[in-house]
């Protein structure tokens, strides 16, 4: 384990990720630990739609922001008690599934307290676009992107309801 002298630094964050299909938010399709031994890391991004309002001279006189959202890009190493169990962790569902995340570091991001963990800030949406990389020279890698819209309440069978 890394340590430092002088200043303290943040090294990664463990997390437990559970994926659900779009039609069933009760029975998980995949549960994978994004823990220190199986986590390649994740990136959290804050995004909004913006529009500049210009006057007749072309100068910006106003700025509109809407659609506040977070994007979480996860990179995980599939792991299990056996190689067959590890392969099960590579299953990605159809679009509009949801994800529950727990155990991550608590960060306020994009104005959302404890933005990563779903117990306080709501579920993530898996919109599709994940990938699995198999290689003969190293570990397999699962990559997926999740989105969170703070104004949306996620329910089973519905991507989100405003």
PDB file of C-alpha atoms in Angstrom:
ATOM      1  CA  UNK A   1       0.000   0.000   0.000  1.00  0.00           C
ATOM      2  CA  UNK A   2       1.284   3.435  -0.898  1.00  0.00           C
ATOM      3  CA  UNK A   3       2.041   6.028   1.770  1.00  0.00           C
ATOM      4  CA  UNK A   4       3.379   9.546   1.708  1.00  0.00           C
ATOM      5  CA  UNK A   5       5.385  12.000   3.783  1.00  0.00           C
ATOM      6  CA  UNK A   6       4.409  15.630   4.146  1.00  0.00           C
ATOM      7  CA  UNK A   7       1.040  15.880   2.443  1.00  0.00           C
ATOM      8  CA  UNK A   8      -1.841  13.429   2.198  1.00  0.00           C
ATOM      9  CA  UNK A   9      -3.070  12.319  -1.238  1.00  0.00           C
ATOM     10  CA  UNK A  10      -6.164  10.485  -2.462  1.00  0.00           C
ATOM     11  CA  UNK A  11      -5.598   7.106  -4.111  1.00  0.00           C
ATOM     12  CA  UNK A  12      -8.612   5.698  -5.949  1.00  0.00           C
ATOM     13  CA  UNK A  13     -11.900   4.698  -4.373  1.00  0.00           C
ATOM     14  CA  UNK A  14     -13.432   1.294  -3.711  1.00  0.00           C
ATOM     15  CA  UNK A  15     -17.052   0.748  -4.694  1.00  0.00           C
ATOM     16  CA  UNK A  16     -19.608  -2.026  -5.119  1.00  0.00           C
ATOM     17  CA  UNK A  17     -21.537  -1.786  -8.411  1.00  0.00           C
ATOM     18  CA  UNK A  18     -24.774  -3.714  -9.048  1.00  0.00           C
ATOM     19  CA  UNK A  19     -26.437  -3.572 -12.479  1.00  0.00           C
ATOM     20  CA  UNK A  20     -30.169  -4.025 -13.135  1.00  0.00           C
ATOM     21  CA  UNK A  21     -32.128  -4.417 -16.378  1.00  0.00           C
ATOM     22  CA  UNK A  22     -34.474  -1.667 -17.576  1.00  0.00           C
ATOM     23  CA  UNK A  23     -37.525  -3.778 -16.710  1.00  0.00           C
ATOM     24  CA  UNK A  24     -36.437  -5.055 -13.280  1.00  0.00           C
ATOM     25  CA  UNK A  25     -34.855  -2.851 -10.633  1.00  0.00           C
ATOM     26  CA  UNK A  26     -35.109  -5.557  -7.955  1.00  0.00           C
ATOM     27  CA  UNK A  27     -33.195  -8.573  -9.317  1.00  0.00           C
ATOM     28  CA  UNK A  28     -29.598  -7.733 -10.217  1.00  0.00           C
ATOM     29  CA  UNK A  29     -28.078  -8.972 -13.455  1.00  0.00           C
ATOM     30  CA  UNK A  30     -24.485  -8.372 -12.368  1.00  0.00           C
ATOM     31  CA  UNK A  31     -22.843  -7.523  -9.079  1.00  0.00           C
ATOM     32  CA  UNK A  32     -19.201  -6.603  -9.344  1.00  0.00           C
ATOM     33  CA  UNK A  33     -16.800  -5.266  -6.820  1.00  0.00           C
ATOM     34  CA  UNK A  34     -14.930  -2.238  -8.011  1.00  0.00           C
ATOM     35  CA  UNK A  35     -12.581  -2.687  -5.096  1.00  0.00           C
ATOM     36  CA  UNK A  36      -8.885  -1.928  -4.825  1.00  0.00           C
ATOM     37  CA  UNK A  37      -7.944  -5.379  -6.153  1.00  0.00           C
ATOM     38  CA  UNK A  38     -10.314  -5.260  -9.162  1.00  0.00           C
ATOM     39  CA  UNK A  39     -10.554  -1.524  -9.858  1.00  0.00           C
ATOM     40  CA  UNK A  40      -8.654   0.127 -12.654  1.00  0.00           C
ATOM     41  CA  UNK A  41     -10.352   3.353 -11.661  1.00  0.00           C
ATOM     42  CA  UNK A  42     -13.269   5.540 -12.601  1.00  0.00           C
ATOM     43  CA  UNK A  43     -13.761   9.053 -13.916  1.00  0.00           C
ATOM     44  CA  UNK A  44     -16.551  11.330 -12.720  1.00  0.00           C
ATOM     45  CA  UNK A  45     -17.592  14.211 -14.991  1.00  0.00           C
ATOM     46  CA  UNK A  46     -20.105  17.027 -14.437  1.00  0.00           C
ATOM     47  CA  UNK A  47     -21.963  18.164 -17.562  1.00  0.00           C
ATOM     48  CA  UNK A  48     -24.698  20.629 -18.483  1.00  0.00           C
ATOM     49  CA  UNK A  49     -26.243  21.964 -21.655  1.00  0.00           C
ATOM     50  CA  UNK A  50     -25.382  25.629 -22.120  1.00  0.00           C
ATOM     51  CA  UNK A  51     -26.640  28.361 -24.387  1.00  0.00           C
ATOM     52  CA  UNK A  52     -25.257  31.840 -24.856  1.00  0.00           C
ATOM     53  CA  UNK A  53     -27.678  34.661 -25.536  1.00  0.00           C
ATOM     54  CA  UNK A  54     -26.231  37.353 -27.815  1.00  0.00           C
ATOM     55  CA  UNK A  55     -27.392  40.879 -28.546  1.00  0.00           C
ATOM     56  CA  UNK A  56     -27.627  42.391 -32.039  1.00  0.00           C
ATOM     57  CA  UNK A  57     -23.880  43.175 -31.922  1.00  0.00           C
ATOM     58  CA  UNK A  58     -23.032  39.531 -31.364  1.00  0.00           C
ATOM     59  CA  UNK A  59     -21.939  40.069 -27.753  1.00  0.00           C
ATOM     60  CA  UNK A  60     -22.955  37.600 -25.073  1.00  0.00           C
ATOM     61  CA  UNK A  61     -25.471  39.204 -22.728  1.00  0.00           C
ATOM     62  CA  UNK A  62     -26.822  36.094 -21.051  1.00  0.00           C
ATOM     63  CA  UNK A  63     -26.019  32.473 -20.318  1.00  0.00           C
ATOM     64  CA  UNK A  64     -28.493  29.605 -19.809  1.00  0.00           C
ATOM     65  CA  UNK A  65     -27.596  26.293 -18.169  1.00  0.00           C
ATOM     66  CA  UNK A  66     -29.913  23.268 -18.098  1.00  0.00           C
ATOM     67  CA  UNK A  67     -29.871  19.477 -17.915  1.00  0.00           C
ATOM     68  CA  UNK A  68     -27.496  19.113 -14.978  1.00  0.00           C
ATOM     69  CA  UNK A  69     -26.004  15.591 -15.075  1.00  0.00           C
ATOM     70  CA  UNK A  70     -23.073  13.443 -14.019  1.00  0.00           C
ATOM     71  CA  UNK A  71     -21.251  10.831 -16.085  1.00  0.00           C
ATOM     72  CA  UNK A  72     -19.298   8.016 -14.412  1.00  0.00           C
ATOM     73  CA  UNK A  73     -16.908   5.974 -16.561  1.00  0.00           C
ATOM     74  CA  UNK A  74     -15.955   2.714 -14.828  1.00  0.00           C
ATOM     75  CA  UNK A  75     -13.101   0.347 -15.669  1.00  0.00           C
ATOM     76  CA  UNK A  76     -13.320  -2.971 -13.834  1.00  0.00           C
ATOM     77  CA  UNK A  77     -11.398  -6.232 -13.874  1.00  0.00           C
ATOM     78  CA  UNK A  78     -13.889  -9.135 -13.813  1.00  0.00           C
ATOM     79  CA  UNK A  79     -13.126 -11.387 -10.848  1.00  0.00           C
ATOM     80  CA  UNK A  80     -14.721 -14.387  -9.178  1.00  0.00           C
ATOM     81  CA  UNK A  81     -13.981 -17.491  -7.137  1.00  0.00           C
ATOM     82  CA  UNK A  82     -13.377 -19.324 -10.443  1.00  0.00           C
ATOM     83  CA  UNK A  83     -12.619 -18.245 -14.015  1.00  0.00           C
ATOM     84  CA  UNK A  84     -16.229 -19.146 -14.919  1.00  0.00           C
ATOM     85  CA  UNK A  85     -17.490 -16.840 -12.150  1.00  0.00           C
ATOM     86  CA  UNK A  86     -15.252 -14.054 -13.463  1.00  0.00           C
ATOM     87  CA  UNK A  87     -16.692 -14.421 -16.984  1.00  0.00           C
ATOM     88  CA  UNK A  88     -20.192 -13.906 -15.515  1.00  0.00           C
ATOM     89  CA  UNK A  89     -19.041 -10.441 -14.408  1.00  0.00           C
ATOM     90  CA  UNK A  90     -18.582  -9.402 -18.052  1.00  0.00           C
ATOM     91  CA  UNK A  91     -22.331  -9.482 -18.797  1.00  0.00           C
ATOM     92  CA  UNK A  92     -23.734  -6.094 -19.814  1.00  0.00           C
ATOM     93  CA  UNK A  93     -27.457  -5.540 -20.147  1.00  0.00           C
ATOM     94  CA  UNK A  94     -29.528  -3.673 -22.693  1.00  0.00           C
ATOM     95  CA  UNK A  95     -29.729   0.109 -22.563  1.00  0.00           C
ATOM     96  CA  UNK A  96     -31.695   1.964 -19.889  1.00  0.00           C
ATOM     97  CA  UNK A  97     -30.745  -0.406 -17.126  1.00  0.00           C
ATOM     98  CA  UNK A  98     -29.861   1.083 -13.772  1.00  0.00           C
ATOM     99  CA  UNK A  99     -26.922   0.732 -11.419  1.00  0.00           C
ATOM    100  CA  UNK A 100     -26.600   0.928  -7.657  1.00  0.00           C
ATOM    101  CA  UNK A 101     -23.233   1.936  -6.230  1.00  0.00           C
ATOM    102  CA  UNK A 102     -22.164   1.750  -2.600  1.00  0.00           C
ATOM    103  CA  UNK A 103     -18.928   2.041  -0.662  1.00  0.00           C
ATOM    104  CA  UNK A 104     -17.346   4.771  -2.820  1.00  0.00           C
ATOM    105  CA  UNK A 105     -15.716   7.801  -1.281  1.00  0.00           C
ATOM    106  CA  UNK A 106     -18.285  10.476  -0.472  1.00  0.00           C
ATOM    107  CA  UNK A 107     -17.726  13.483  -2.728  1.00  0.00           C
ATOM    108  CA  UNK A 108     -19.906  16.492  -3.536  1.00  0.00           C
ATOM    109  CA  UNK A 109     -19.815  16.933  -7.286  1.00  0.00           C
ATOM    110  CA  UNK A 110     -21.902  19.036  -9.637  1.00  0.00           C
ATOM    111  CA  UNK A 111     -23.829  20.319  -6.634  1.00  0.00           C
ATOM    112  CA  UNK A 112     -24.809  16.769  -5.628  1.00  0.00           C
ATOM    113  CA  UNK A 113     -23.815  15.551  -2.172  1.00  0.00           C
ATOM    114  CA  UNK A 114     -22.372  11.996  -2.009  1.00  0.00           C
ATOM    115  CA  UNK A 115     -22.663  11.988  -5.801  1.00  0.00           C
ATOM    116  CA  UNK A 116     -21.346   8.474  -6.501  1.00  0.00           C
ATOM    117  CA  UNK A 117     -23.185   6.402  -3.873  1.00  0.00           C
ATOM    118  CA  UNK A 118     -26.828   5.798  -4.753  1.00  0.00           C
ATOM    119  CA  UNK A 119     -28.193   5.500  -1.218  1.00  0.00           C
ATOM    120  CA  UNK A 120     -28.231   9.294  -0.897  1.00  0.00           C
ATOM    121  CA  UNK A 121     -28.168  10.612  -4.472  1.00  0.00           C
ATOM    122  CA  UNK A 122     -30.194   8.131  -6.554  1.00  0.00           C
ATOM    123  CA  UNK A 123     -29.509   5.426  -9.117  1.00  0.00           C
ATOM    124  CA  UNK A 124     -27.314   5.654 -12.180  1.00  0.00           C
ATOM    125  CA  UNK A 125     -28.553   4.896 -15.719  1.00  0.00           C
ATOM    126  CA  UNK A 126     -26.674   2.470 -17.959  1.00  0.00           C
ATOM    127  CA  UNK A 127     -27.564   3.770 -21.427  1.00  0.00           C
ATOM    128  CA  UNK A 128     -25.503   1.169 -23.283  1.00  0.00           C
ATOM    129  CA  UNK A 129     -22.115   1.467 -24.930  1.00  0.00           C
ATOM    130  CA  UNK A 130     -20.165  -0.712 -22.496  1.00  0.00           C
ATOM    131  CA  UNK A 131     -17.316  -2.889 -23.666  1.00  0.00           C
ATOM    132  CA  UNK A 132     -15.384  -5.979 -22.641  1.00  0.00           C
ATOM    133  CA  UNK A 133     -11.760  -6.407 -23.633  1.00  0.00           C
ATOM    134  CA  UNK A 134     -10.209  -9.866 -23.662  1.00  0.00           C
ATOM    135  CA  UNK A 135      -6.485 -10.194 -24.291  1.00  0.00           C
ATOM    136  CA  UNK A 136      -3.957 -13.031 -24.319  1.00  0.00           C
ATOM    137  CA  UNK A 137      -1.366 -10.888 -22.587  1.00  0.00           C
ATOM    138  CA  UNK A 138      -3.212  -9.750 -19.483  1.00  0.00           C
ATOM    139  CA  UNK A 139      -6.427  -9.316 -17.568  1.00  0.00           C
ATOM    140  CA  UNK A 140      -9.857  -8.821 -19.093  1.00  0.00           C
ATOM    141  CA  UNK A 141     -11.392  -5.361 -18.688  1.00  0.00           C
ATOM    142  CA  UNK A 142     -15.037  -4.254 -18.498  1.00  0.00           C
ATOM    143  CA  UNK A 143     -15.698  -0.598 -19.287  1.00  0.00           C
ATOM    144  CA  UNK A 144     -19.064   1.072 -18.954  1.00  0.00           C
ATOM    145  CA  UNK A 145     -20.447   4.562 -18.734  1.00  0.00           C
ATOM    146  CA  UNK A 146     -23.248   5.502 -16.350  1.00  0.00           C
ATOM    147  CA  UNK A 147     -25.262   8.725 -16.238  1.00  0.00           C
ATOM    148  CA  UNK A 148     -27.097  10.402 -13.379  1.00  0.00           C
ATOM    149  CA  UNK A 149     -29.731  13.100 -13.774  1.00  0.00           C
ATOM    150  CA  UNK A 150     -30.399  14.595 -10.316  1.00  0.00           C
ATOM    151  CA  UNK A 151     -33.919  15.717 -11.284  1.00  0.00           C
ATOM    152  CA  UNK A 152     -34.910  12.191 -12.406  1.00  0.00           C
ATOM    153  CA  UNK A 153     -36.516   9.524 -10.218  1.00  0.00           C
ATOM    154  CA  UNK A 154     -35.587   6.103 -11.630  1.00  0.00           C
ATOM    155  CA  UNK A 155     -38.200   3.354 -11.555  1.00  0.00           C
ATOM    156  CA  UNK A 156     -38.428  -0.214 -12.883  1.00  0.00           C
ATOM    157  CA  UNK A 157     -39.439  -0.439 -16.531  1.00  0.00           C
ATOM    158  CA  UNK A 158     -38.963   3.281 -17.089  1.00  0.00           C
ATOM    159  CA  UNK A 159     -35.668   5.000 -17.870  1.00  0.00           C
ATOM    160  CA  UNK A 160     -36.626   7.974 -15.725  1.00  0.00           C
ATOM    161  CA  UNK A 161     -39.598  10.051 -14.702  1.00  0.00           C
ATOM    162  CA  UNK A 162     -39.422  13.789 -14.083  1.00  0.00           C
TER     163      UNK A 162
END
